Tab-separated table of C-alpha atoms in Angstrom:
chain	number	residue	atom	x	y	z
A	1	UNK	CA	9.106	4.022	-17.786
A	2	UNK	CA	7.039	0.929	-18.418
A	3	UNK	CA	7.955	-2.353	-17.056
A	4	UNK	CA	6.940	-5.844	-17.050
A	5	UNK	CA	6.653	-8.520	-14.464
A	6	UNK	CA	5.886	-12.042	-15.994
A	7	UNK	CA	5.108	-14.454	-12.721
A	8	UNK	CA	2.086	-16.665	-12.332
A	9	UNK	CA	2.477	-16.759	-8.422
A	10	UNK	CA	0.657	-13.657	-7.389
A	11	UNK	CA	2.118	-13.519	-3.961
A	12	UNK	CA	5.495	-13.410	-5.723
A	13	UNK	CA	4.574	-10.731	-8.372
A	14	UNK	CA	2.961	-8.686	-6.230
A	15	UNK	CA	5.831	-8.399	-3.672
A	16	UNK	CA	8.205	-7.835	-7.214
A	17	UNK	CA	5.771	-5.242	-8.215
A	18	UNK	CA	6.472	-3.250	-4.813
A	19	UNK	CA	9.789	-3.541	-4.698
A	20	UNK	CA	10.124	-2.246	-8.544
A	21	UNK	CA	7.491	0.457	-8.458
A	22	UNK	CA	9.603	2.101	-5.117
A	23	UNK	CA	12.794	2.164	-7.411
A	24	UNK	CA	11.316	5.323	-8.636
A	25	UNK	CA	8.482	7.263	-9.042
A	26	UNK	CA	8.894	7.661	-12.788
A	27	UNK	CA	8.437	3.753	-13.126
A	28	UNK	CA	4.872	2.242	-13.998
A	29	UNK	CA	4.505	-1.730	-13.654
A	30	UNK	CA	2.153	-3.911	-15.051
A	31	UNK	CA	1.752	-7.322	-14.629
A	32	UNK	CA	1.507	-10.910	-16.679
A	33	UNK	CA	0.744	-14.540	-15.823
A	34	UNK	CA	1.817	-16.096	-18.907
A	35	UNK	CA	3.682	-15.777	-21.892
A	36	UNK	CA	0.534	-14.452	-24.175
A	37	UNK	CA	-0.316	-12.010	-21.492
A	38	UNK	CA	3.308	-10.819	-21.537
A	39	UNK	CA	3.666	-10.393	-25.533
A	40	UNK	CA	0.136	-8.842	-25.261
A	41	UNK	CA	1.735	-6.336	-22.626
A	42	UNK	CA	4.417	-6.282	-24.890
A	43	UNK	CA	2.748	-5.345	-27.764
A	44	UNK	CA	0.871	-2.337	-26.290
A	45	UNK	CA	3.184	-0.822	-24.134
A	46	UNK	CA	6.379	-0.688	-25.475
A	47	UNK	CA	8.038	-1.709	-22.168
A	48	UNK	CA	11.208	-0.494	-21.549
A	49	UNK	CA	12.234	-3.364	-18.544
A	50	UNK	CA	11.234	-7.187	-18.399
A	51	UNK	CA	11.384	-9.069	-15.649
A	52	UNK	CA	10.071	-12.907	-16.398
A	53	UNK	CA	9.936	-15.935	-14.391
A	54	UNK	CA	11.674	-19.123	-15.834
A	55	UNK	CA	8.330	-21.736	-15.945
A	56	UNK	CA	5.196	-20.228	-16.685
A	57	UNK	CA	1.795	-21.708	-17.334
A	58	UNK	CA	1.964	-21.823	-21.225
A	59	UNK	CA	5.241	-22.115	-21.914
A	60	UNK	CA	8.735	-21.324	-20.740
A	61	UNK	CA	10.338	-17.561	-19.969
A	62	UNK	CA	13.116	-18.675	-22.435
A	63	UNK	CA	11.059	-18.907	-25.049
A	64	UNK	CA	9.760	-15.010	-24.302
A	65	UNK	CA	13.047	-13.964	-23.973
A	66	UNK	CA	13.720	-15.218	-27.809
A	67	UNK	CA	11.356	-13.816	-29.075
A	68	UNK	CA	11.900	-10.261	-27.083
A	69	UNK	CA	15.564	-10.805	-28.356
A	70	UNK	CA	14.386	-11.667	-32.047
A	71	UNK	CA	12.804	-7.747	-32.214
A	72	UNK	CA	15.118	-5.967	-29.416
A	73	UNK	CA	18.646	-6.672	-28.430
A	74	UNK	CA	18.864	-4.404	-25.675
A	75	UNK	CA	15.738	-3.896	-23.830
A	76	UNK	CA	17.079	-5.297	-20.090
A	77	UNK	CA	15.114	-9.084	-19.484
A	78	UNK	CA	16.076	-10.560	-15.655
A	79	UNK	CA	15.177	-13.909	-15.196
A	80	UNK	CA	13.492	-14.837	-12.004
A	81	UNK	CA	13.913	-18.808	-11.487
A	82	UNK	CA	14.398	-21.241	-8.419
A	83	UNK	CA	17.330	-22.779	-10.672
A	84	UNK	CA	20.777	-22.087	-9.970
A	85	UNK	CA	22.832	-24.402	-11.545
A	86	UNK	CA	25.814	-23.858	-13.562
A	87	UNK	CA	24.105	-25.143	-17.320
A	88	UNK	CA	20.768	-23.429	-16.866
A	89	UNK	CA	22.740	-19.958	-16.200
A	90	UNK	CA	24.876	-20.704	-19.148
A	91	UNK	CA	21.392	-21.283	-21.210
A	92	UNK	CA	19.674	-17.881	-20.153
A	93	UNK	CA	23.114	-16.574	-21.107
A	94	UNK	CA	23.249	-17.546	-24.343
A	95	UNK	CA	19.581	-16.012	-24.999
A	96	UNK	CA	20.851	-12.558	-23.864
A	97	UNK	CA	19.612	-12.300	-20.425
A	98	UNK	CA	20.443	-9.313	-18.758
A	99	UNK	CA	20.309	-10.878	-15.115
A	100	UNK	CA	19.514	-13.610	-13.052
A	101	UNK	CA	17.851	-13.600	-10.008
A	102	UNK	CA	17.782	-17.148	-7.871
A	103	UNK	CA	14.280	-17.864	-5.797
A	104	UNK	CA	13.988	-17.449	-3.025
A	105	UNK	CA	15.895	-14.125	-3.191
A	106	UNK	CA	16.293	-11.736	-0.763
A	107	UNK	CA	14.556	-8.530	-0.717
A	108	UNK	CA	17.109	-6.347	0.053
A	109	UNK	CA	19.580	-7.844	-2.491
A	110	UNK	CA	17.050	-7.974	-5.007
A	111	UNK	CA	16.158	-3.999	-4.656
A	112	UNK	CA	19.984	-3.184	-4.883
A	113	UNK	CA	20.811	-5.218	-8.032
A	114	UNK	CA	17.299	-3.483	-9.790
A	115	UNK	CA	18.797	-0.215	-8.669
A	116	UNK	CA	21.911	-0.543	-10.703
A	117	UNK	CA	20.145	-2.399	-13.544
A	118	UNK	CA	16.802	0.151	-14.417
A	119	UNK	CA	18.493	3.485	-12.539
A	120	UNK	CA	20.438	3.663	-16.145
A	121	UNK	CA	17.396	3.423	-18.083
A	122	UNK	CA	15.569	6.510	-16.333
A	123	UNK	CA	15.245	9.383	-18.403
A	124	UNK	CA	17.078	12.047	-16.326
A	125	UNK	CA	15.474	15.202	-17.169
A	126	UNK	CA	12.530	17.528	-15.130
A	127	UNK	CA	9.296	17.034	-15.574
A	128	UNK	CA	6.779	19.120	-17.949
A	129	UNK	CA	3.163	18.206	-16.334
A	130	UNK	CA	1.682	20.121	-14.005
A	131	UNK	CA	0.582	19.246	-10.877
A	132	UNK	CA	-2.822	18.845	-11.757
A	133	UNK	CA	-1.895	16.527	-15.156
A	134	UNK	CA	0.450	14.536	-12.573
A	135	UNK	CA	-2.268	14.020	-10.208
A	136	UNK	CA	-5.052	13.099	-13.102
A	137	UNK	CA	-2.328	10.535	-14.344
A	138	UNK	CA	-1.230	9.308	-10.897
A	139	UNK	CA	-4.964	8.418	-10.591
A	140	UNK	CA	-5.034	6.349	-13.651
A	141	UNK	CA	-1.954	4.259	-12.888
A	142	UNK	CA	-2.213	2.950	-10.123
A	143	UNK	CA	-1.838	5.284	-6.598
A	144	UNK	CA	0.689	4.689	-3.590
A	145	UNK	CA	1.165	6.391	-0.074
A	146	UNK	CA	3.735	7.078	1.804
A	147	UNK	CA	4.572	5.123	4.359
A	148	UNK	CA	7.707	5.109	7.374
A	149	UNK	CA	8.834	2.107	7.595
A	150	UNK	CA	12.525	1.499	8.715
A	151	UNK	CA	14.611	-0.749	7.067
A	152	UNK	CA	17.178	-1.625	9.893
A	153	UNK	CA	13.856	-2.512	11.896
A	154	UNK	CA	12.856	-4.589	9.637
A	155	UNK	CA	15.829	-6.453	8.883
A	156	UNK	CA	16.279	-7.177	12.543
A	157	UNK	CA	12.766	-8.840	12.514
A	158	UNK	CA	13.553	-10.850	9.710
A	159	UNK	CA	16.412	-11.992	11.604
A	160	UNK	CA	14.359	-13.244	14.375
A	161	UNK	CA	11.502	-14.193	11.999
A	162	UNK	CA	11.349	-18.049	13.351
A	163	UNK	CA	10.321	-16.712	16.638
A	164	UNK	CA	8.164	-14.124	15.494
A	165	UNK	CA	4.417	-14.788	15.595
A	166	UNK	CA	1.956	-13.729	13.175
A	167	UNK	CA	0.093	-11.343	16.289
A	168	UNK	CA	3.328	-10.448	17.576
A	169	UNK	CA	4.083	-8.804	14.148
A	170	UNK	CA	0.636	-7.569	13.441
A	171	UNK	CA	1.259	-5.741	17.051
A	172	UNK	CA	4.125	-4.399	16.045
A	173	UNK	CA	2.788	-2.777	12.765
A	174	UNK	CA	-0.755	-2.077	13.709
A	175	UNK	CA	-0.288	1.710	12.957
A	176	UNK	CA	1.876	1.044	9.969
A	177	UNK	CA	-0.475	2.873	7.597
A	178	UNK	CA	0.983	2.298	4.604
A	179	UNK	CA	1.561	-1.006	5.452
A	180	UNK	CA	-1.220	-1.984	6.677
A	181	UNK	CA	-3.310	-1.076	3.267
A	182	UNK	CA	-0.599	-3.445	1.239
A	183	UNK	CA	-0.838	-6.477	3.374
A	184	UNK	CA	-4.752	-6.148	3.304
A	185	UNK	CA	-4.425	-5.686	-0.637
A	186	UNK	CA	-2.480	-8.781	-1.146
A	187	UNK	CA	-4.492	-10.969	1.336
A	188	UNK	CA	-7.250	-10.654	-0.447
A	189	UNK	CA	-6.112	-11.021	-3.755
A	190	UNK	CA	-8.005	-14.699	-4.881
A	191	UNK	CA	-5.474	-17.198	-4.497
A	192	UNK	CA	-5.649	-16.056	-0.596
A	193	UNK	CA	-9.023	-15.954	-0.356
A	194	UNK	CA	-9.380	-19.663	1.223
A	195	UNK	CA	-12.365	-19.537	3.198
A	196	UNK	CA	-14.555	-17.009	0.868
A	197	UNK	CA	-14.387	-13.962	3.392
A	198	UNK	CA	-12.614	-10.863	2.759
A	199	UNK	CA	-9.354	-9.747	5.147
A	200	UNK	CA	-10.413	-7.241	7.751
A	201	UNK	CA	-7.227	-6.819	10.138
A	202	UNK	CA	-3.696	-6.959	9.727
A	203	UNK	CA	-3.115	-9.653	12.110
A	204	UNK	CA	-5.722	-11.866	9.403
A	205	UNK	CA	-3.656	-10.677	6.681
A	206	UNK	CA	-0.086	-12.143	8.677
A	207	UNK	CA	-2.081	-15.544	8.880
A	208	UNK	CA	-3.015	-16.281	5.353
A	209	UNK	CA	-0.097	-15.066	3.801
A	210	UNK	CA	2.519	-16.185	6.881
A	211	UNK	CA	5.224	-13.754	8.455
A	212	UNK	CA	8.335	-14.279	6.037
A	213	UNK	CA	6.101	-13.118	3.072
A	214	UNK	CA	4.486	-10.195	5.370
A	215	UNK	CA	8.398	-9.414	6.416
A	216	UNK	CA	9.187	-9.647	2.943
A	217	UNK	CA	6.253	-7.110	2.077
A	218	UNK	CA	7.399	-4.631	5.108
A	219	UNK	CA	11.342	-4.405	3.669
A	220	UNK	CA	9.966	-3.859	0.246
A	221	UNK	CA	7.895	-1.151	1.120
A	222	UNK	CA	10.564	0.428	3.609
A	223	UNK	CA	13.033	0.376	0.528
A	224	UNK	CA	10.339	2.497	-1.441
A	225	UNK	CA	12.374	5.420	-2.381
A	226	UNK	CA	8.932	7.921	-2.369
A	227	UNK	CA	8.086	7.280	1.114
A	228	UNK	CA	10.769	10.298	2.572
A	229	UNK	CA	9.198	13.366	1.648
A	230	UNK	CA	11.601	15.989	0.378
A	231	UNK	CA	9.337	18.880	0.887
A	232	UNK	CA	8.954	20.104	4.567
A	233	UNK	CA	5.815	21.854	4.084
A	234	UNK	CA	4.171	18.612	2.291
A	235	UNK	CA	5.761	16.202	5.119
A	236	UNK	CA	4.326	18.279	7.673
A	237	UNK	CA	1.240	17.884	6.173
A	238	UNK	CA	1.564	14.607	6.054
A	239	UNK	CA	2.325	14.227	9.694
A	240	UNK	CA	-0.646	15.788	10.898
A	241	UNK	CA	-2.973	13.365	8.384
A	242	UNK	CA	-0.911	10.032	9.572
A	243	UNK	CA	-1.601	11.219	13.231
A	244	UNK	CA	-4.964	12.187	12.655
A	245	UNK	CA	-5.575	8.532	11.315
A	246	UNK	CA	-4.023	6.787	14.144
A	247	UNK	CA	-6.004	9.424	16.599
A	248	UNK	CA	-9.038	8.305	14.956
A	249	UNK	CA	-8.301	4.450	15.544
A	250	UNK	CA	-7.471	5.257	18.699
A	251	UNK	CA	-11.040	6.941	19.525
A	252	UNK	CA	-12.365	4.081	17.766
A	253	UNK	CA	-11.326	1.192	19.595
A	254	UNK	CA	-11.821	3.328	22.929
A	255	UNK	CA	-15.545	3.640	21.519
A	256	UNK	CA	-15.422	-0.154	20.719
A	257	UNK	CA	-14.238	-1.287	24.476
A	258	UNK	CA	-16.782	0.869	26.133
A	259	UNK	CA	-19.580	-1.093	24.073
A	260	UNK	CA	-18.182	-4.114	24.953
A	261	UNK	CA	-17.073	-4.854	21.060
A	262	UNK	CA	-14.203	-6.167	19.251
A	263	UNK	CA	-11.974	-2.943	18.246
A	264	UNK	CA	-9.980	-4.816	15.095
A	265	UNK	CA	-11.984	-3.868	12.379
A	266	UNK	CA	-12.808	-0.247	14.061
A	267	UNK	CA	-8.658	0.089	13.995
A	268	UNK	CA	-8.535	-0.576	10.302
A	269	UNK	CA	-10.760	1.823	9.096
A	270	UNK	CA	-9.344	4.741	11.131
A	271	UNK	CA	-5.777	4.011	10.077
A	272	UNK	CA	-6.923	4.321	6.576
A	273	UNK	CA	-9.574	6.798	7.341
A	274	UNK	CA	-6.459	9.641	5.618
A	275	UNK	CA	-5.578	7.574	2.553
A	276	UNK	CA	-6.660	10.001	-0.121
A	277	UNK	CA	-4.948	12.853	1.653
A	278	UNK	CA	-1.503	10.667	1.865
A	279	UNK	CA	-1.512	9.738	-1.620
A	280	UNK	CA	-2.395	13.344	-2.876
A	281	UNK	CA	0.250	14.695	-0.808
A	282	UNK	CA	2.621	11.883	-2.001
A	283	UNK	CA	2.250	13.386	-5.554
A	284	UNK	CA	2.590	16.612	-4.952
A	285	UNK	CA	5.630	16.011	-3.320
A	286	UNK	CA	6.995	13.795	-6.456
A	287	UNK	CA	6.101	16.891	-8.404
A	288	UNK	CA	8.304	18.775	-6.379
A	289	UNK	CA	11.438	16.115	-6.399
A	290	UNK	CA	10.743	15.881	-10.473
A	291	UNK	CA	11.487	20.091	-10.741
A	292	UNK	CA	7.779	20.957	-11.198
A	293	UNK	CA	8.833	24.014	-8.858
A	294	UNK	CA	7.950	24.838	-5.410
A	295	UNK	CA	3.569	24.664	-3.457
A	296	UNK	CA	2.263	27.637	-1.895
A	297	UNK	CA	0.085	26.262	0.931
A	298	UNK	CA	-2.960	27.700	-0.899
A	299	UNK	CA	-2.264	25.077	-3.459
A	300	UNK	CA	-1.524	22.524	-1.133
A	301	UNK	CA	-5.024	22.927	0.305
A	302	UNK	CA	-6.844	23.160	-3.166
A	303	UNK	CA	-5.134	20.010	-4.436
A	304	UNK	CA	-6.059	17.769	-1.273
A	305	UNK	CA	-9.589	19.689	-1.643
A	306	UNK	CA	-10.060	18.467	-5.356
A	307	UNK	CA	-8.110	15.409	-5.085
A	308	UNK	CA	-8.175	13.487	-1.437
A	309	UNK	CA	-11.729	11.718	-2.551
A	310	UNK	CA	-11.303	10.527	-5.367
A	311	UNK	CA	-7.933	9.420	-4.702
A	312	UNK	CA	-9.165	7.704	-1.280
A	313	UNK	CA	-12.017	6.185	-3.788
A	314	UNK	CA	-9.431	4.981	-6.120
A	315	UNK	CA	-7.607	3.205	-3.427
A	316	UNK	CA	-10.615	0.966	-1.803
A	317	UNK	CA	-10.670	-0.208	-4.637
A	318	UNK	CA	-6.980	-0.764	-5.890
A	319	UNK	CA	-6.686	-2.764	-2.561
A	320	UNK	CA	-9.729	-4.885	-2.727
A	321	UNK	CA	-11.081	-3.643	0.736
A	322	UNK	CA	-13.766	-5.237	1.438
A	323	UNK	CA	-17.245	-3.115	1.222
A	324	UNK	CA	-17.870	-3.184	4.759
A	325	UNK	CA	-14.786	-1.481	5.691
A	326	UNK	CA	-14.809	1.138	2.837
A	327	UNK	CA	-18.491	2.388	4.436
A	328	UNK	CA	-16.518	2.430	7.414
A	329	UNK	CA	-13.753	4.505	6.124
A	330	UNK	CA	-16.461	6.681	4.625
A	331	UNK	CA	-18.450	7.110	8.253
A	332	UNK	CA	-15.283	8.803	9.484
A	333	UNK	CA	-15.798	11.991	7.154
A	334	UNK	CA	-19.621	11.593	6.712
A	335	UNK	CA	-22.624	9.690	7.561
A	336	UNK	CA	-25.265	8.768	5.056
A	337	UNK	CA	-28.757	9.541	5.636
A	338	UNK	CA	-29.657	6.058	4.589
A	339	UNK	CA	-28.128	2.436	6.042
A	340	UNK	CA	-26.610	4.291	9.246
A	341	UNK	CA	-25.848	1.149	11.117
A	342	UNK	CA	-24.393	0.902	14.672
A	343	UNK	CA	-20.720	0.402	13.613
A	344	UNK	CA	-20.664	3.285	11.155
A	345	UNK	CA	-21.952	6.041	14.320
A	346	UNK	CA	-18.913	4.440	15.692
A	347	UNK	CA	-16.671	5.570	13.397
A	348	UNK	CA	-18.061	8.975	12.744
A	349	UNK	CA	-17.504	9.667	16.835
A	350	UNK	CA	-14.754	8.532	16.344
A	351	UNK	CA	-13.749	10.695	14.224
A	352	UNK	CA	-15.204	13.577	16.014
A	353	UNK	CA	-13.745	12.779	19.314
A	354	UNK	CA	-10.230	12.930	17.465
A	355	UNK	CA	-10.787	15.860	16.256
A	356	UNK	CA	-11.623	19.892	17.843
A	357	UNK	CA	-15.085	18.656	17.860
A	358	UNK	CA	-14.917	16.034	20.328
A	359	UNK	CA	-17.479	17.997	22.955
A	360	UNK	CA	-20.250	19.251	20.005
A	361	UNK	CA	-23.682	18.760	20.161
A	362	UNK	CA	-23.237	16.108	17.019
A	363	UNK	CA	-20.785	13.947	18.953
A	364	UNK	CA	-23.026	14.299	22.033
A	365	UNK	CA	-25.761	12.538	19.852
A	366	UNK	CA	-24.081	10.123	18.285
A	367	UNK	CA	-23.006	8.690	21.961
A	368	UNK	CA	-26.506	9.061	22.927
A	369	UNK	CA	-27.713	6.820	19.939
A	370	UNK	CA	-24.622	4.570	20.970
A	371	UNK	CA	-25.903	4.099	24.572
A	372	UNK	CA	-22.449	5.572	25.954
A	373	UNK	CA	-24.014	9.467	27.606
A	374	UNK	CA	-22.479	8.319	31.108
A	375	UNK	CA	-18.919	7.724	29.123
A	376	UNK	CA	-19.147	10.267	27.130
A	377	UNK	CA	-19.570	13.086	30.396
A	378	UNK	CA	-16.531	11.559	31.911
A	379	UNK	CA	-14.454	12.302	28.796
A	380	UNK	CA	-16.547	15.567	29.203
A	381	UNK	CA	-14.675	15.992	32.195
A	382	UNK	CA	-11.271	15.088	31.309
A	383	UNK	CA	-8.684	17.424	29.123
A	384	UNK	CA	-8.623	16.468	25.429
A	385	UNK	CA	-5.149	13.757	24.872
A	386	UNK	CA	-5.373	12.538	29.004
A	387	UNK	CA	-7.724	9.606	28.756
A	388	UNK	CA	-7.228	6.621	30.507
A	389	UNK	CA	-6.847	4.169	27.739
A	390	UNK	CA	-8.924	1.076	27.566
A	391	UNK	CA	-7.978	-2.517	25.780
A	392	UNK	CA	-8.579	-3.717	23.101
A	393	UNK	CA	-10.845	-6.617	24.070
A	394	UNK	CA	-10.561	-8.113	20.133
């Protein structure tokens, strides 16, 4: 199902596009800033779902809405405006809107309302791909992990959101994978981009964009109806790959500390080190919901085996990250024999010491070229999880 969002604010469309797109996984959004990039949209795509802000830079969403309503009486149009009184409802009315959402709205309100309105417009019926089409589509619409975000938590910290602190929050959600990759993705989107560099942490992210917007970003995500996995065998998976990630972040700021570095950008990379894996596992496990039948772990393994890359790939660049952390997320898994700079022998130990090869000769070297052989024997001494852990001193 294709819909439309028609805002010019990109903050504001991108937080509409993640609420709509976790209504369901069947739903693909695409996004307008004006009324010619809407009828262009709507021209092409045959879009089943509008949902159009009220002023727009060439004209007004009235004026899209007759003309939808000229050629199609019953495709659903909400109107998204900051005006609530009593003659401009009665003026979207007599257009033929189909709803009317006041700004600001609230998040939670917003997702139930679109709930009601596009869950009758779903086709109900299983789906006919296989797992390999789904996955070779998923990667050219637009890919999503998983993420566990929970919504009571979230409401309670919008509750206490004037007290709340942009650090406090990024504290709080510094292993929020999912999370994490959206709030970096809409930082640096170009409106944000004030000073000219690129968002490396999510405690940067919180300050450009400010904590009711991040807030606003967390409940959207946590409303996502794909991010509780209905297969066990895939949600074990994806256990193990989310606590690989934050293992590997771990390692890395530990790695960081010892060198007397900042650990931020180190934590980043090894949160998002599992990406690919988490989205391929995330389709695989819509397949399943969708009555593509059940995954043998032998295709499990050869779907993460053909997919995880390019999906992981397909996401650095979705997001906007900027190229210094994607060779960082790339160090984790390998090191190039060309450009191997100080920070990316960081992240490959990292990796290694998160992983059953934390005492090899390879991870033994890398610490050497580091400068850290007397802390690496003392690990070499201690059991694997029973570290003493050391600060963060970014």
């Amino acid at each position: 199902m294709n819909v439309v969002i028609v805002e010019d604010d990109d903050l504001m469309a991108d937080l509409l596009e993640t609420v709509v797109s976790g209504l369901n996984p069947a739903i693909r959004v695409s996004k307008a800033h004006s009324v010619g990039d809407a009828k262009r949209l709507w021209e092409s795509m045959n879009p089943k779902f509008f949902i159009v802000d009220w002023m727009l830079p060439d004209g007004s969403g009235l004026a899209l809405l007759r003309d939808i309503r000229a050629k199609d009486k019953d495709v659903p149009v909400v109107m998204i405006t900051a005006r609530a009184d009593r003659d401009s409802i009665l003026k979207a009315a007599h257009y033929g809107i189909s709803g009317y959402i006041s700004k600001p709205f609230d998040v939670e309100l917003l997702h139930g309302r679109l709930v009601s309105m596009i869950g009758d417009s779903l086709p109900d019926e299983a789906s006919s791909r296989s797992l390999p089409e789904m996955l070779a589509e998923g990667l050219d619409s637009g890919v999503h992990i998983p993420g566990n975000m929970d919504v009571a938590g979230i409401l309670a910290l919008i509750e206490e959101a004037d007290q709340l602190s942009g650090s406090r929050l990024a504290e709080r959600w510094q292993k929020e994978v999912a999370l994490s990759a959206r709030l970096l993705e809409v930082a640096n989107r170009s409106s944000f981009r004030r000073s000219g560099a690129p968002v490396t942490s999510v405690r940067d992210a919180i300050s450009v964009m400010g904590v009711p917007m991040a807030l606003n970003q967390g409940l959207a995500l946590a409303l996502d109806v794909g991010t509780s996995f209905t297969s066990g065998v895939i949600r074990s998976r994806a256990l193990e790959y989310h606590a690989l990630a934050e293992a590997v972040a771990c390692e890395a700021q530990k790695i960081a500390a010892a060198m007397g570095k900042r650990g931020r950008l180190f934590q980043t990379a090894g949160l998002l080190s599992r990406m690919g894996e988490l989205a391929v596992l995330s389709v695989m496990d819509r397949f399943v919901r969708e009555g593509g039948g059940s995954l043998s772990n032998a295709d499990i393994e050869q779907a993460l085996e053909d997919w995880a890359q390019p999906y992981g790939n397909r996401l650095k660049v979705q997001w906007r990250l900027p190229l210094d952390l994607r060779q960082l997320i790339g160090a984790v898994h390998h090191l190039s024999r060309e450009n191997v700079t100080q920070q990316h022998l960081v992240m490959r130990g990292a990796a290694l010491l998160a992983g059953p090869e934390r005492l090899s000769t390879e991870c033994e070297r890398l610490m050497r070229q580091l400068g850290l052989e007397a802390w690496f024997e003392s690990l070499k001494a201690k059991p694997s999880g029973h570290e003493e852990s050391d600060n963060d001193r970014g």
